[in-house]
Structures are given as C-alpha cells and as structure tokens.
Short mmCIF file of C-alpha atoms in Angstrom, two decimals:
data_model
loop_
_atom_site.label_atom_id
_atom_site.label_comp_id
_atom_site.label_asym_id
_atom_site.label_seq_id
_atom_site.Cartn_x
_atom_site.Cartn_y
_atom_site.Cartn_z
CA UNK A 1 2.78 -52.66 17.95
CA UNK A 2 3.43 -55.11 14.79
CA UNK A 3 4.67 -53.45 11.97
CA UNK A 4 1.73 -54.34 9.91
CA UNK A 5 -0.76 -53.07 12.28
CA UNK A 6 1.04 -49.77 11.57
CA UNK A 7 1.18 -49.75 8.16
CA UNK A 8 -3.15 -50.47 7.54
CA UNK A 9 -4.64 -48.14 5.25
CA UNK A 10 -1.43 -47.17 3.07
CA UNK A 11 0.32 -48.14 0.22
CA UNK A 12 3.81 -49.27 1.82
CA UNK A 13 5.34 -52.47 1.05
CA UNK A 14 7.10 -54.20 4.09
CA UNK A 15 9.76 -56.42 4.14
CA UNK A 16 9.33 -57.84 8.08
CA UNK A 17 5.85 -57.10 8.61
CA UNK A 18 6.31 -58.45 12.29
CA UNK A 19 8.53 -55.58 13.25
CA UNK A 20 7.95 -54.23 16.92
CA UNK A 21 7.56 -51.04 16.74
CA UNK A 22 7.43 -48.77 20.20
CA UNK A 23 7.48 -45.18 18.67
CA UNK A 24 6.75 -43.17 15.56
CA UNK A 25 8.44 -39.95 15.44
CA UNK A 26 9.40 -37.51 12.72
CA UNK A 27 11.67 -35.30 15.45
CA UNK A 28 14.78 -37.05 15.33
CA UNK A 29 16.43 -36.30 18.92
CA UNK A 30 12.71 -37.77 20.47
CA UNK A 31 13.74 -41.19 18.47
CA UNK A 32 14.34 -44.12 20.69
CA UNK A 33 15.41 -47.72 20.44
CA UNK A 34 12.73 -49.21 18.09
CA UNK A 35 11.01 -46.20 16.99
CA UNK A 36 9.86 -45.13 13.34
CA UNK A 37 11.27 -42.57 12.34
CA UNK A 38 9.62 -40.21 9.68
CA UNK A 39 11.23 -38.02 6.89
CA UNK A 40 9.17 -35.01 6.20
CA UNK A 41 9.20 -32.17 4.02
CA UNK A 42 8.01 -29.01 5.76
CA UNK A 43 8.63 -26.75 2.21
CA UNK A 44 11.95 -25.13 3.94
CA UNK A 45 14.28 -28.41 5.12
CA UNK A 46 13.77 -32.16 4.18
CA UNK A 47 14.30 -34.58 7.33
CA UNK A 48 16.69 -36.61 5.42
CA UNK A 49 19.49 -35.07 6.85
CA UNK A 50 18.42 -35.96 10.18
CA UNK A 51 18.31 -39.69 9.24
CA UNK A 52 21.69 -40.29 10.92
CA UNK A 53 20.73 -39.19 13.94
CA UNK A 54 17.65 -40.78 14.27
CA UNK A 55 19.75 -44.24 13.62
CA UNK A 56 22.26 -43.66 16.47
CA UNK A 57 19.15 -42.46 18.59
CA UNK A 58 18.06 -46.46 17.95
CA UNK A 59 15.65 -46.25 14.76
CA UNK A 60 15.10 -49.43 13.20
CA UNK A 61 12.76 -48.23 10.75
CA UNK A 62 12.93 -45.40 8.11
CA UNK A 63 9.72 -43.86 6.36
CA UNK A 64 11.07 -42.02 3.51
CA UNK A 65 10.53 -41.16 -0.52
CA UNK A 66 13.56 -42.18 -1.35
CA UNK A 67 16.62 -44.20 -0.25
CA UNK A 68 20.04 -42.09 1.27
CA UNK A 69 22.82 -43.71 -0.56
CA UNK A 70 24.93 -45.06 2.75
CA UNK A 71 22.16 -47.56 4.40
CA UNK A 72 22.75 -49.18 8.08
CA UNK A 73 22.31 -52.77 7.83
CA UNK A 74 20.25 -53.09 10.69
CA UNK A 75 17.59 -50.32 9.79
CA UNK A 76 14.35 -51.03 7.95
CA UNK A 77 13.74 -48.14 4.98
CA UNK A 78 10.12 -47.87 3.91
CA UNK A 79 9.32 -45.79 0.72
CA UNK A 80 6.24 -43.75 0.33
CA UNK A 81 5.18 -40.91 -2.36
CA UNK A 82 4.15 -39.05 0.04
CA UNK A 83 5.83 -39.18 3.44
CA UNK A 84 4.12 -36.47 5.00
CA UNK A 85 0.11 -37.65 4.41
CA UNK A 86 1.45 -41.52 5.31
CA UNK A 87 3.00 -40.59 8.65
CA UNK A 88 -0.79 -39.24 9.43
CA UNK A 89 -2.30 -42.36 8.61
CA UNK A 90 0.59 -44.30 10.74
CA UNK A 91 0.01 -42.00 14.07
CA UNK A 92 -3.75 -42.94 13.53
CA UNK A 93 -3.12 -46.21 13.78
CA UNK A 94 -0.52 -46.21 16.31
CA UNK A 95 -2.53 -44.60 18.89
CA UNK A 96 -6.19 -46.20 17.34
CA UNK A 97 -8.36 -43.78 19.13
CA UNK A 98 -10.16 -40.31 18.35
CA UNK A 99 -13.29 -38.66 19.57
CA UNK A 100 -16.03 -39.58 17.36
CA UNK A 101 -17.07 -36.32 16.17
CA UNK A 102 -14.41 -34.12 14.79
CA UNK A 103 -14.72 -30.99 12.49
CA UNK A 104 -12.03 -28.67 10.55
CA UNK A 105 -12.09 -25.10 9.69
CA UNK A 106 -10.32 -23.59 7.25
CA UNK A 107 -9.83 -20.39 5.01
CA UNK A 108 -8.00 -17.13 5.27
CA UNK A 109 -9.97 -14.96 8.15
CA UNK A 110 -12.21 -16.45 10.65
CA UNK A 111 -10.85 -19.77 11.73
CA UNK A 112 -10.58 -18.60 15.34
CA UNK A 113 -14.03 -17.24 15.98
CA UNK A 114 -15.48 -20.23 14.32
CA UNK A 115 -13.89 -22.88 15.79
CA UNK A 116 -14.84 -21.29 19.61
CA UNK A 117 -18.62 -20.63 18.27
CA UNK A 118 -18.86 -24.72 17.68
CA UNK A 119 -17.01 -25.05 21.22
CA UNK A 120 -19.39 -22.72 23.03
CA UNK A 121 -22.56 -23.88 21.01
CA UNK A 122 -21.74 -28.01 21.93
CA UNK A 123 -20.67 -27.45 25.55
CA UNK A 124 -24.19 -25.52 26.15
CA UNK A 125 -25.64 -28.57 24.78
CA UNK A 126 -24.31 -30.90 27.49
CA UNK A 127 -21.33 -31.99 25.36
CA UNK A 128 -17.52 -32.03 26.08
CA UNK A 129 -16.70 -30.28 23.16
CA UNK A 130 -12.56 -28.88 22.85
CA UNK A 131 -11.52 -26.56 20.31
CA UNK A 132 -7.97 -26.55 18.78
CA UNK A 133 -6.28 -23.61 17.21
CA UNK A 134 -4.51 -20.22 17.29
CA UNK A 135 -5.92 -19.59 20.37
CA UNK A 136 -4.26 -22.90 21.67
CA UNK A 137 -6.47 -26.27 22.91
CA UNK A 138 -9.43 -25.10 24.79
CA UNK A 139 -11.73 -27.71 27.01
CA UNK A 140 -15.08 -26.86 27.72
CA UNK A 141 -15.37 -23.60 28.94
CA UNK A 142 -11.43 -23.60 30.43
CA UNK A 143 -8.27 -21.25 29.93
CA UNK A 144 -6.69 -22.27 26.82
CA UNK A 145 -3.74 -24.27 26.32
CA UNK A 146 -1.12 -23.07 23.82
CA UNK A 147 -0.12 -24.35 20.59
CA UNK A 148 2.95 -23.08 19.07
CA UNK A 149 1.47 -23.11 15.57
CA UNK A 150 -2.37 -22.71 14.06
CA UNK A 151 -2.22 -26.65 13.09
CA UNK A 152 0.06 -28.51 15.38
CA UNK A 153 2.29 -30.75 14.11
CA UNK A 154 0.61 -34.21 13.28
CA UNK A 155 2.40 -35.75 16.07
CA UNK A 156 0.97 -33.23 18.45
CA UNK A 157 -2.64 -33.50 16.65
CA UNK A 158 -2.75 -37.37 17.21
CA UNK A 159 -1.40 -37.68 20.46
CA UNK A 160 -3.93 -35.22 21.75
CA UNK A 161 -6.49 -36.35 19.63
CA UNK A 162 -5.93 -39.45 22.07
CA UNK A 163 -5.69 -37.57 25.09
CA UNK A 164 -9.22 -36.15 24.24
CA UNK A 165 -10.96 -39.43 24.27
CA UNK A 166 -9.32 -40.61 27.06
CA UNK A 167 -11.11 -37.97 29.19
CA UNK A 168 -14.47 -38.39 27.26
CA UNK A 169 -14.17 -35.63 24.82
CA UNK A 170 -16.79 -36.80 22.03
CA UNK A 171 -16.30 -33.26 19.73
CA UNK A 172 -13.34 -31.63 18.61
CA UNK A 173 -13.43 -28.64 16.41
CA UNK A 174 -9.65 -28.05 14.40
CA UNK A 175 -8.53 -24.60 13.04
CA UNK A 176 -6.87 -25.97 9.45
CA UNK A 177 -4.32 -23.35 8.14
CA UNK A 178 -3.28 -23.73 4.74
CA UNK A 179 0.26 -24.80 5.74
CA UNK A 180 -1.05 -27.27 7.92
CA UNK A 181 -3.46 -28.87 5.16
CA UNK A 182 -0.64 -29.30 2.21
CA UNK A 183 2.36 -30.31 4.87
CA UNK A 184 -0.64 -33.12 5.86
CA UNK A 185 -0.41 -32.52 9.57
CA UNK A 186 -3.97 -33.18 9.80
CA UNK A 187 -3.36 -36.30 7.65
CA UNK A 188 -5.33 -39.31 9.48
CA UNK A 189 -7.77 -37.34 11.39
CA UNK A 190 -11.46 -38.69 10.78
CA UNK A 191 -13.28 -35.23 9.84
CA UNK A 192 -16.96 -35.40 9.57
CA UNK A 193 -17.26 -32.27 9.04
CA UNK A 194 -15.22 -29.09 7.26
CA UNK A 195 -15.79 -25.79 6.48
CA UNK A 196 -14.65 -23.23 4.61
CA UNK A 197 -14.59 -19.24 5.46
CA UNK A 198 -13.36 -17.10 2.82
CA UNK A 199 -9.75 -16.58 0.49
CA UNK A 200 -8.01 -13.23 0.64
CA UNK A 201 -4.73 -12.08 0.39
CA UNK A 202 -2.41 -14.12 2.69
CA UNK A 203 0.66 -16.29 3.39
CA UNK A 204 1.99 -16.02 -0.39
CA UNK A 205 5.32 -15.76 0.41
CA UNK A 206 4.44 -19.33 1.44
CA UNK A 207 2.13 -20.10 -1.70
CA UNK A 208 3.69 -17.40 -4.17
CA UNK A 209 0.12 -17.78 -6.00
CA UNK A 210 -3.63 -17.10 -5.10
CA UNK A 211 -3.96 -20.51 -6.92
CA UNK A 212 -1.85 -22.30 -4.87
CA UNK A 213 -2.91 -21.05 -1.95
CA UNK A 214 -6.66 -22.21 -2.16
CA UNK A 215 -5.66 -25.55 -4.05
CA UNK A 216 -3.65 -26.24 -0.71
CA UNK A 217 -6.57 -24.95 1.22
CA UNK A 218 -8.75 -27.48 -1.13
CA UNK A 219 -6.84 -30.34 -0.18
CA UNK A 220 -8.76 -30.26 3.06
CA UNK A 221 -12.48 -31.25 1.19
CA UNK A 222 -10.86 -33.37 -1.58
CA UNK A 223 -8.08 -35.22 0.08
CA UNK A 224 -8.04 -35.49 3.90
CA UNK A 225 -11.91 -35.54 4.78
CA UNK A 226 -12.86 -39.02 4.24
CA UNK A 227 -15.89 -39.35 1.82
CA UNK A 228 -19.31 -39.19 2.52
CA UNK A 229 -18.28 -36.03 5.20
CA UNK A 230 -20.18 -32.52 5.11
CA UNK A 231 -18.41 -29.61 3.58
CA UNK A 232 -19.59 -26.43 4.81
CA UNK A 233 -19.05 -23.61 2.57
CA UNK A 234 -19.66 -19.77 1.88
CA UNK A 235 -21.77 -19.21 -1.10
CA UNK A 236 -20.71 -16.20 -1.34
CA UNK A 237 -17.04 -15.91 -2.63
CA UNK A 238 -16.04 -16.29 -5.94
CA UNK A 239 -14.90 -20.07 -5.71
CA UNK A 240 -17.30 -21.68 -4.24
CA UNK A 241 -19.10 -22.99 -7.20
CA UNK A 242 -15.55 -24.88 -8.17
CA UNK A 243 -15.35 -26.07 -4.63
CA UNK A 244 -19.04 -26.78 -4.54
CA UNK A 245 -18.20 -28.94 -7.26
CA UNK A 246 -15.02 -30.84 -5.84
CA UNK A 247 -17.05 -31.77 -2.53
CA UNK A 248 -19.52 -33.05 -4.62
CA UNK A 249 -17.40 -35.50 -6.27
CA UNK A 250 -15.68 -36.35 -2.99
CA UNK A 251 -19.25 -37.63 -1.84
CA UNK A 252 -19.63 -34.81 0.57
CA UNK A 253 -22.96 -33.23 1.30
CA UNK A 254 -22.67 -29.73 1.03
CA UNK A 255 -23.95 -27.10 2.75
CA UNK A 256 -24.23 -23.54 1.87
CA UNK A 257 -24.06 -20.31 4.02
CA UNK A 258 -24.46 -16.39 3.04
CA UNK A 259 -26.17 -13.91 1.74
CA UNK A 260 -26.52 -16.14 -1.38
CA UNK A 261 -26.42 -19.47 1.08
CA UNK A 262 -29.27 -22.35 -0.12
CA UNK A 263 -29.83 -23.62 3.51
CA UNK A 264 -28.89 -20.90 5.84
CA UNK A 265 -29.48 -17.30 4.10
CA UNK A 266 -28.92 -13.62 5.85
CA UNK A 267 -32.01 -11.68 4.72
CA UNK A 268 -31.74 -8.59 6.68
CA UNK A 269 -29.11 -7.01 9.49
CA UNK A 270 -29.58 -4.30 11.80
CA UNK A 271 -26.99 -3.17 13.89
CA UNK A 272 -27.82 -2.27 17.47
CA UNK A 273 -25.85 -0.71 20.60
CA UNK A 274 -24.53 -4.44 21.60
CA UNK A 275 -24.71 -6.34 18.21
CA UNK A 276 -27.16 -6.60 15.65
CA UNK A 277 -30.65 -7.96 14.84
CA UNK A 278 -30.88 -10.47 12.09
CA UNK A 279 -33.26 -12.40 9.65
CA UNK A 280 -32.22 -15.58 8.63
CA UNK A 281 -33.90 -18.49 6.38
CA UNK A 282 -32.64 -21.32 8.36
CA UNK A 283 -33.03 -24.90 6.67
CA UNK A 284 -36.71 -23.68 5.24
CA UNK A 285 -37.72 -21.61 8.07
CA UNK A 286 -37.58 -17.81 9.02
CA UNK A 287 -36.06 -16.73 11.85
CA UNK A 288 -34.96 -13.38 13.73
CA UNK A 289 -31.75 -14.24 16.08
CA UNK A 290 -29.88 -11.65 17.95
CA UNK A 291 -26.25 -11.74 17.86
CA UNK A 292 -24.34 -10.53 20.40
CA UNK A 293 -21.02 -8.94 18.21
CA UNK A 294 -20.30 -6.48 15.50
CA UNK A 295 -19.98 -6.95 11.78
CA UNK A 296 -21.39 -8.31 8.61
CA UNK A 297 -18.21 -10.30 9.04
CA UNK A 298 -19.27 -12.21 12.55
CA UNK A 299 -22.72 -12.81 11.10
CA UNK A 300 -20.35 -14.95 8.54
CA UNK A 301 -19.07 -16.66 11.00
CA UNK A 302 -22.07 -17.17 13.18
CA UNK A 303 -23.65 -18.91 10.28
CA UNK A 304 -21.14 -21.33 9.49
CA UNK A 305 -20.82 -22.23 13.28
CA UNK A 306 -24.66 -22.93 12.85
CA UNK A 307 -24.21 -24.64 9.88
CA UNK A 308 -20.80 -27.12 11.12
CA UNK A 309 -22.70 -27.54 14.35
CA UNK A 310 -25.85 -28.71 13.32
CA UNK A 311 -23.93 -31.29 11.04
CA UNK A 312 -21.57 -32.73 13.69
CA UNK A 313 -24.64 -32.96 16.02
CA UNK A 314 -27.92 -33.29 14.15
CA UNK A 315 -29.69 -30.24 16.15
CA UNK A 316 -30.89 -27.33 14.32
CA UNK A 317 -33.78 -25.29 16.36
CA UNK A 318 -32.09 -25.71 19.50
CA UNK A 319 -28.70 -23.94 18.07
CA UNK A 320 -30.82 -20.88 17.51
CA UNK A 321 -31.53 -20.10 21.05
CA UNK A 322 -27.48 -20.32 21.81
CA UNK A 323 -26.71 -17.76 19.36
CA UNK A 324 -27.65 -14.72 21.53
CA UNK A 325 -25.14 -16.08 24.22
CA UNK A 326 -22.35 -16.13 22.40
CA UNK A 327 -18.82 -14.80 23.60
CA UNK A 328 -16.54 -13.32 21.42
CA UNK A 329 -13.52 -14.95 20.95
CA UNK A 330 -10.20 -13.97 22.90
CA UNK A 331 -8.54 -11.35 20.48
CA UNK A 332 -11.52 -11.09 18.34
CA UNK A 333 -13.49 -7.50 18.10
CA UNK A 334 -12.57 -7.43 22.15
CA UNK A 335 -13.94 -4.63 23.88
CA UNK A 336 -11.65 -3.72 26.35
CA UNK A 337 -12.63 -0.27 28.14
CA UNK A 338 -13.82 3.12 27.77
CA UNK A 339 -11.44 6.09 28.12
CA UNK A 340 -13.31 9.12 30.66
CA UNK A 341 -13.82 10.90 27.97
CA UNK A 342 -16.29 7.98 26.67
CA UNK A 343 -13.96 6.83 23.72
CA UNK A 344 -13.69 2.53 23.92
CA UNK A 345 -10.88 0.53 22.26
CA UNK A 346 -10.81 -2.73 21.01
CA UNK A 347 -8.77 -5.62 20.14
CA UNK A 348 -8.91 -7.42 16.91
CA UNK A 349 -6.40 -9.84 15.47
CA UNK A 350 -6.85 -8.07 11.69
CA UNK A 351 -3.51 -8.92 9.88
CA UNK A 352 -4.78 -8.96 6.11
CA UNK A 353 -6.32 -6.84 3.81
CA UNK A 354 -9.55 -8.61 4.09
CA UNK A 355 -9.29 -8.58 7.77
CA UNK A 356 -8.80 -4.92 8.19
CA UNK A 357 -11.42 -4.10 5.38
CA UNK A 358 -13.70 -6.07 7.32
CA UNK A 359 -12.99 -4.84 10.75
CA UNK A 360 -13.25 -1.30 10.42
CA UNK A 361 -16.67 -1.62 7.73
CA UNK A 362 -18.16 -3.44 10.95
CA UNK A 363 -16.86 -1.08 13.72
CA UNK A 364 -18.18 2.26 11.10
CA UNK A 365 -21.96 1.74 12.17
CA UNK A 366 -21.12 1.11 15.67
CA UNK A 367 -19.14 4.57 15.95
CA UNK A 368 -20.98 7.62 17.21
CA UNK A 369 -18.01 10.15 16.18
CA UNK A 370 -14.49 9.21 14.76
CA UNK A 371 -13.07 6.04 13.88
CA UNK A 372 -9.33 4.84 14.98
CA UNK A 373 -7.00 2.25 13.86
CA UNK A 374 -3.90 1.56 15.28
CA UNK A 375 -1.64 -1.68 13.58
CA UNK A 376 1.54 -2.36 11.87
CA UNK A 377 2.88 -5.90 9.72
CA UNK A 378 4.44 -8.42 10.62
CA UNK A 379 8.56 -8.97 8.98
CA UNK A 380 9.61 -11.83 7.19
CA UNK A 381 6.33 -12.09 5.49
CA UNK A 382 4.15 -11.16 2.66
CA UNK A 383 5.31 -7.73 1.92
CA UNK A 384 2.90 -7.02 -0.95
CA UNK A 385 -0.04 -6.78 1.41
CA UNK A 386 1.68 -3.95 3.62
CA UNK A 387 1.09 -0.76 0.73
CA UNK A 388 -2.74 -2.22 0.38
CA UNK A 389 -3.51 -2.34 4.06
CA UNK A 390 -2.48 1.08 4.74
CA UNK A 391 -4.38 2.19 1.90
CA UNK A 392 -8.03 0.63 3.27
CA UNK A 393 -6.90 2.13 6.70
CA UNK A 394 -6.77 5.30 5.34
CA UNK A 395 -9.56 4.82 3.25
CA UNK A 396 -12.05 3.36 5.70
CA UNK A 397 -11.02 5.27 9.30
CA UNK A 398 -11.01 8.79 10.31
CA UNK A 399 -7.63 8.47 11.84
CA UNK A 400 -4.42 6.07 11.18
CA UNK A 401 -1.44 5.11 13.50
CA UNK A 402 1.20 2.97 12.13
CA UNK A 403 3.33 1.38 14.83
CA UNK A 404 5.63 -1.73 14.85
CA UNK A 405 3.96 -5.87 15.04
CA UNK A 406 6.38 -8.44 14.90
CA UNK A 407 9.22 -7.04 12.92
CA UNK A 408 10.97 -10.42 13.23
CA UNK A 409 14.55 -10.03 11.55
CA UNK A 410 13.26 -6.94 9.21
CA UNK A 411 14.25 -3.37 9.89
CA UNK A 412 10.68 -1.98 11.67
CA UNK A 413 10.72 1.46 10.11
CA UNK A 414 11.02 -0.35 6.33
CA UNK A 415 8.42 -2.03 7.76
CA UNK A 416 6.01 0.89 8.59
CA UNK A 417 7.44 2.95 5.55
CA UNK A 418 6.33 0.23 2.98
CA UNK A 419 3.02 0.81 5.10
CA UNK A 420 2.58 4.58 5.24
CA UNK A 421 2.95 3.89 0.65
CA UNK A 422 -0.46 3.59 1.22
CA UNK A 423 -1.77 6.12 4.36
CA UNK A 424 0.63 8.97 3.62
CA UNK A 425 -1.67 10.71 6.02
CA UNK A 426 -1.07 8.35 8.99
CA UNK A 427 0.88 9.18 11.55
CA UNK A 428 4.00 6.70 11.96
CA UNK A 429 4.56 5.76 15.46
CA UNK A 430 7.14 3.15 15.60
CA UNK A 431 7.14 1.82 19.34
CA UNK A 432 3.61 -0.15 20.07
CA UNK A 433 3.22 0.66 23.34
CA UNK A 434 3.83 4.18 22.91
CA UNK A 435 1.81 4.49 19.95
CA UNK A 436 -1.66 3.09 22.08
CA UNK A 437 -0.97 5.77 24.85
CA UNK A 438 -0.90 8.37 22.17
CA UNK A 439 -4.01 7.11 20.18
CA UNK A 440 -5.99 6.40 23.41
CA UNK A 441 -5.42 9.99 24.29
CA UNK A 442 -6.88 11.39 21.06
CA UNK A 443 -10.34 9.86 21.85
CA UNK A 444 -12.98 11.60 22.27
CA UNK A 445 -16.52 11.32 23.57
CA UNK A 446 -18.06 8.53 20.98
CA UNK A 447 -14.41 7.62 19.19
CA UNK A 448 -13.84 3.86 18.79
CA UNK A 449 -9.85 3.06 18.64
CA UNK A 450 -8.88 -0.40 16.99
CA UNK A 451 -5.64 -1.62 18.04
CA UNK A 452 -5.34 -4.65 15.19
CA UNK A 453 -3.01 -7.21 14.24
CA UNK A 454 -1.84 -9.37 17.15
CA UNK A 455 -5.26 -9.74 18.67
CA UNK A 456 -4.57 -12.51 21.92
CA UNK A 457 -1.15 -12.53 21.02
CA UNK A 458 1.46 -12.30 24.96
CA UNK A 459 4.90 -11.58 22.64
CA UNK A 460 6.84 -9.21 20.23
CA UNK A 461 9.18 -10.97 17.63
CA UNK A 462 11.90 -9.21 17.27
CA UNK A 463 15.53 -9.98 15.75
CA UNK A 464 14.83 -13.48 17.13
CA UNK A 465 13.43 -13.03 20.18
CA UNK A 466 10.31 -12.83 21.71
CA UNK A 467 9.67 -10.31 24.09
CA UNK A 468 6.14 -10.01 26.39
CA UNK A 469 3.53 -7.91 25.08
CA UNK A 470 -0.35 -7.92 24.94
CA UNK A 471 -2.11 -5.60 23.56
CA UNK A 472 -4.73 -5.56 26.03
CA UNK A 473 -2.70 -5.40 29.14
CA UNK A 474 -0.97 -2.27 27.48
CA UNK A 475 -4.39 -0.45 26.57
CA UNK A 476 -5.50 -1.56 30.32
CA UNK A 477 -2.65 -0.04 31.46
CA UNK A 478 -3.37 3.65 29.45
CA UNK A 479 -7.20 3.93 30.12
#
C-alpha cells in the first residue's frame, strides 16, 4: 500500500507520498522490513524508546509527536498531535474493510451484559452478529474467544474487525472501557451506534478524578463516533443532560432509556420466581415483556440492548418478543446450583461499589430467608473503593465473607483489612476457595450466597502470576 493511501483522512504531511508500505505496527519486535511503525502513549510508557528497535527490525517509517534527536537517514518520521487516534485512522485504511453495522458500549457497570443482549437479540433475527469484550470475541451463538483486555488493542480491533467481514459478519457490538476510549484503541472504527450505561466509582487510580473519568468515557460520543451516529443513553444518571447535550452537537440522534427515558420508559416491575414482569412505554406504545433475570439493574440493561438494537437494525416490535429468551451473560447473576439444604449460589462479576449495591438490592426480593455475599478487591488498584464496598455489604446482606480476588503484588490480608474498615462484622476468610466451602455450608433452606467479583474470570493474580481459578468450578465442586 502507497503511503498516501495510508495517510487519507488525517492531518499528516508526507514527504514521499509513494512510500510502500507492507505493515503498520505499534509493537516494535512484530516490525518488519517496510513496516510503519507507531509511537504510542499508553499513560504508563511512551513507545519512543522502542524506536530503535523498530529501525533495526526494518522500519522505514516513524509515526510520532515529536522527533528523537539521533535520526537514521534512511527512515521516514511522520509527526502527528495525536499519535494514538491517527494510528486508528491508518489501520482503517490499511486493511479498508469493516462490517457495516457496528455499535460501542460504554460506562462503568454493564458493558458485558449489554453487549451479549445485542449479540443474542441480532443472531435470533437471522443476522451474524459477534460481540467483543471482557468476555472475549463471541460469534453467533459460539464459545468465546479471549481478549486479554476489555478493548483490545487497536491493532487487534482492526485486524479482526477485518476478519469479521471476511466471514460475513454484518454486526459487531464493542465493549468500550474508559482506557480503551482516551488511549484511542477504538480510533477508526465506524460506530453507528453507542451507548452509555451508568458512572460510578471506578478505575481512578487510572483517572485520579470522577471528571476525568467520564470526560474520557465522553470521548466515545464526541470524538470517535462519526457524526450523524445514535447515542444511546440513560436518562437517569446525573450527567446525562450534559451528555445529552454533547451528542446533540455531534449530530447524533439521541435516544433515551429509564425510568425517566423519553422513548423507552420502565413504568412498573414485578419480580417473579425466574425474573420479573415489566411495563414499558416503548417508542409510544405500552407494553408488558417478561424478562428472564433479576434486578432493577438488568432491566437497565435490557432496555438499552432494546434501544442500541433497534438503532443498528431498524426493528422495534419484533425485539420485544426476544426479550423473554434472553440468556444471562457468562459471569453475570449466574445461577449455578442449589445446596440439599435448598440454599443456591450465584456468580456475579460485582467489583465496584455500584456493582455490589446493585447486585445484592436485586438478589434481596428474590431471597426467601438470608442473604450471602462472598468477595474480596482486587491489588494494585483503586484502594478508596475497598472501605465503601464492605460497608454496602454489610449494609445490604444478612451475612459477609471477605476472602482474597486478585491480590496482584499487594499483601492480601491489607487487602481484606482495608475491606473489613467497612463490615467489621464480616467474617475475614483469606483463601477463596476455602472461604466458598465455608459460606456454601452456612446455607440454609431459602439462603441465596453471592460469590462476586471475578464473575467468568479462569485465574488468580497473584505476585505476578496467574494461577487457575473459577469461581464456578470451585462452588461446583462444594455443592
């Protein structure tokens, strides 16, 4: 590919716009002779120091925001503000092919359920329809395939972006963290469609701010979309006026969800022994629609995947019948068993305040007798959050185990002890497997037992390391 072809749709002046080029990379050791070769900044290292290699690997052209001061002769340097969003728009162009209708999802809690919901809903329509995500890439109705991150990086979003409609994939719903908006991984990816869940406490040892965190988040709607998309968004939290607002000047059409949602609002919910009944005003009309999961919180999500589906494929009233069908996601509120005593544990990914707020408010109407939690926090990461999870644990369940998640390079029993600040009353565990055995043998006839925070998670982090463990093979393993 020339060069020039590469470079359509940015800002970057070129010297030798003929330029072969027969790779575009920003991972230095994959570099070959003629390959681009792109310096990122990932917020931790810039890829500057990797320039050399990349060179001796056989770059002949350098994307970059600024100039290293010893420059090989024979290698091109191309200067960009922004590295990161440009080497998007260059992997678009390089591989010049994406399935035609392609949504993003993005906010703090979720993303996962949301993301399968539009997968399900399409495929039942007669659709190829692949979701990407923290559940991995998923095809149709097949086992997933795993990602090593939420959002990829934009090397791996392109190329299988490509893959996709090479084997007649025509939808493609994207789980959009907020690290993989404002690093621009999904830089260059035509979104029709985007939606937004919710913003909660999360990630700000990343962000540092609340601010930051949902301007990064915001990115997505006023930056990446390409105008004249839909932006699907909850009426119900406190920004969504200001977001409202920035779609709106973007060109986007906006659609609103919740209990204070203009085109899709939840007028009633009553829960029942395998979900709940609702009453919805759907785009004008009133409808009841069973759905088949627990929660205030999944009736969220079942709305927005109503909403972002209808947009991506102009059906409405046929969505509705769907709805009732519905799987839960892998991780997600997953039933798992019943102990002989008649006490059932599940498996939700909860790992924020909001999350576990929202998990246990859902399971409370579903419970016949006492309510369990069982969870822990992950190391190296926000540590503020740990105190006010423990608190709504204690607040919002009967009973409270604390026991070790991905300690990562942290000491697990500061871990749990910054935890039990705010459940004093909890029982700290330590050891995850041993603290399910113990909690599934304190149900009772009617208990519900959530074991929360790593959800479809197969690994422990620890010291480095990642060591097997599922939650859900262990709990098989005790009932």
């Amino acid at each position: 590919m020339k060069l020039q072809q590469l470079l359509q749709n940015t800002q970057i002046v070129c010297d030798n716009p003929n330029l072969e080029i027969l790779g575009i990379t920003s991972d230095s050791r994959e570099v070959q002779k003629c390959f681009l070769f792109a310096v990122l900044d990932n917020g931790i290292t810039n890829g500057a120091q990797y320039i050399p290699q990349a060179v001796q690997n056989g770059a002949t052209v350098i994307l970059t925001n600024e100039l290293p001061q010893n420059v090989a002769d024979n290698v091109l340097f191309l200067l960009s503000h922004n590295p990161n969003k440009d080497f998007g728009i260059l992997l678009k162009n390089f591989y010049h092919a994406q399935p035609q209708h392609i949504a993003a999802i993005t906010g703090t809690n979720g993303k996962t359920s949301i993301a399968d919901f539009v997968r399900q809903m399409i495929f039942a329509l007669g659709h190829n329809a692949a979701s990407m995500g923290t559940l991995g890439l998923i095809k149709n109705d097949q086992a997933p395939l795993p990602f090593n991150n939420t959002t990829p990086g934009a090397s791996t979003i392109h190329k299988t972006l490509y893959d996709l409609k090479q084997e007649k994939f025509d939808y493609v719903i994207m789980e959009t963290s907020s690290h993989g908006i404002c690093q621009y991984r999904v830089s260059g990816v035509d979104f029709k469609v985007a939606g937004f869940t919710n913003l909660t406490q999360d990630h700000l040892d990343f962000h540092k701010t609340m601010q930051n965190y949902y301007e990064a988040k915001k990115l997505l709607f006023t930056e990446i979309m390409p105008q004249g998309g839909t932006a699907v968004l909850n009426a119900d939290v406190p920004i969504f006026e200001d977001l409202k607002n920035a779609c709106i000047q973007a060109k986007h059409k906006v659609i609103s969800y919740g209990h204070q949602g203009k085109d899709i609002q939840i007028l009633a919910e009553e829960p029942c022994a395998h979900g709940q009944n609702i009453k919805i005003n759907y785009f004008g009309k009133l409808h009841d629609v069973f759905v088949p999961l627990a929660g205030d919180f999944q009736v969220m999500n079942i709305l927005c995947a109503l909403a972002m589906t209808a947009a991506l494929t102009g059906k409405k009233e046929e969505l509705l019948s769907l709805v009732p069908h519905i799987k839960g996601a892998k991780g997600r509120l997953q039933y798992i068993g019943t102990t002989p005593k008649g006490g059932a544990v599940y498996v939700d990914y909860a790992h924020t305040p909001d999350a576990i707020e929202n998990i246990l408010t859902a399971m409370r109407p579903h419970t016949q007798n006492k309510l369990h939690i069982l969870f822990g926090c992950g190391g190296d990461r926000d540590k503020t959050k740990r105190q006010i999870m423990g608190k709504l644990a204690q607040d919002l369940a009967d009973f409270v185990y604390v026991a070790d998640d991905n300690p990562r390079t942290e000491n697990p029993e500061t871990i749990r002890q910054e935890i039990m600040q705010g459940c004093p009353q909890a029982l700290n565990l330590g050891d995850r497997e041993k603290a399910i055995a113990f909690a599934i043998g304190k149900l009772e006839q009617g208990d519900i037992l959530l074991v929360a925070g790593k959800g479809h998670e197969t690994g422990q982090y620890i010291n480095g390391k990642v060591f097997p463990f599922n939650d859900q093979e262990v709990i098989e393993k005790y009932l």
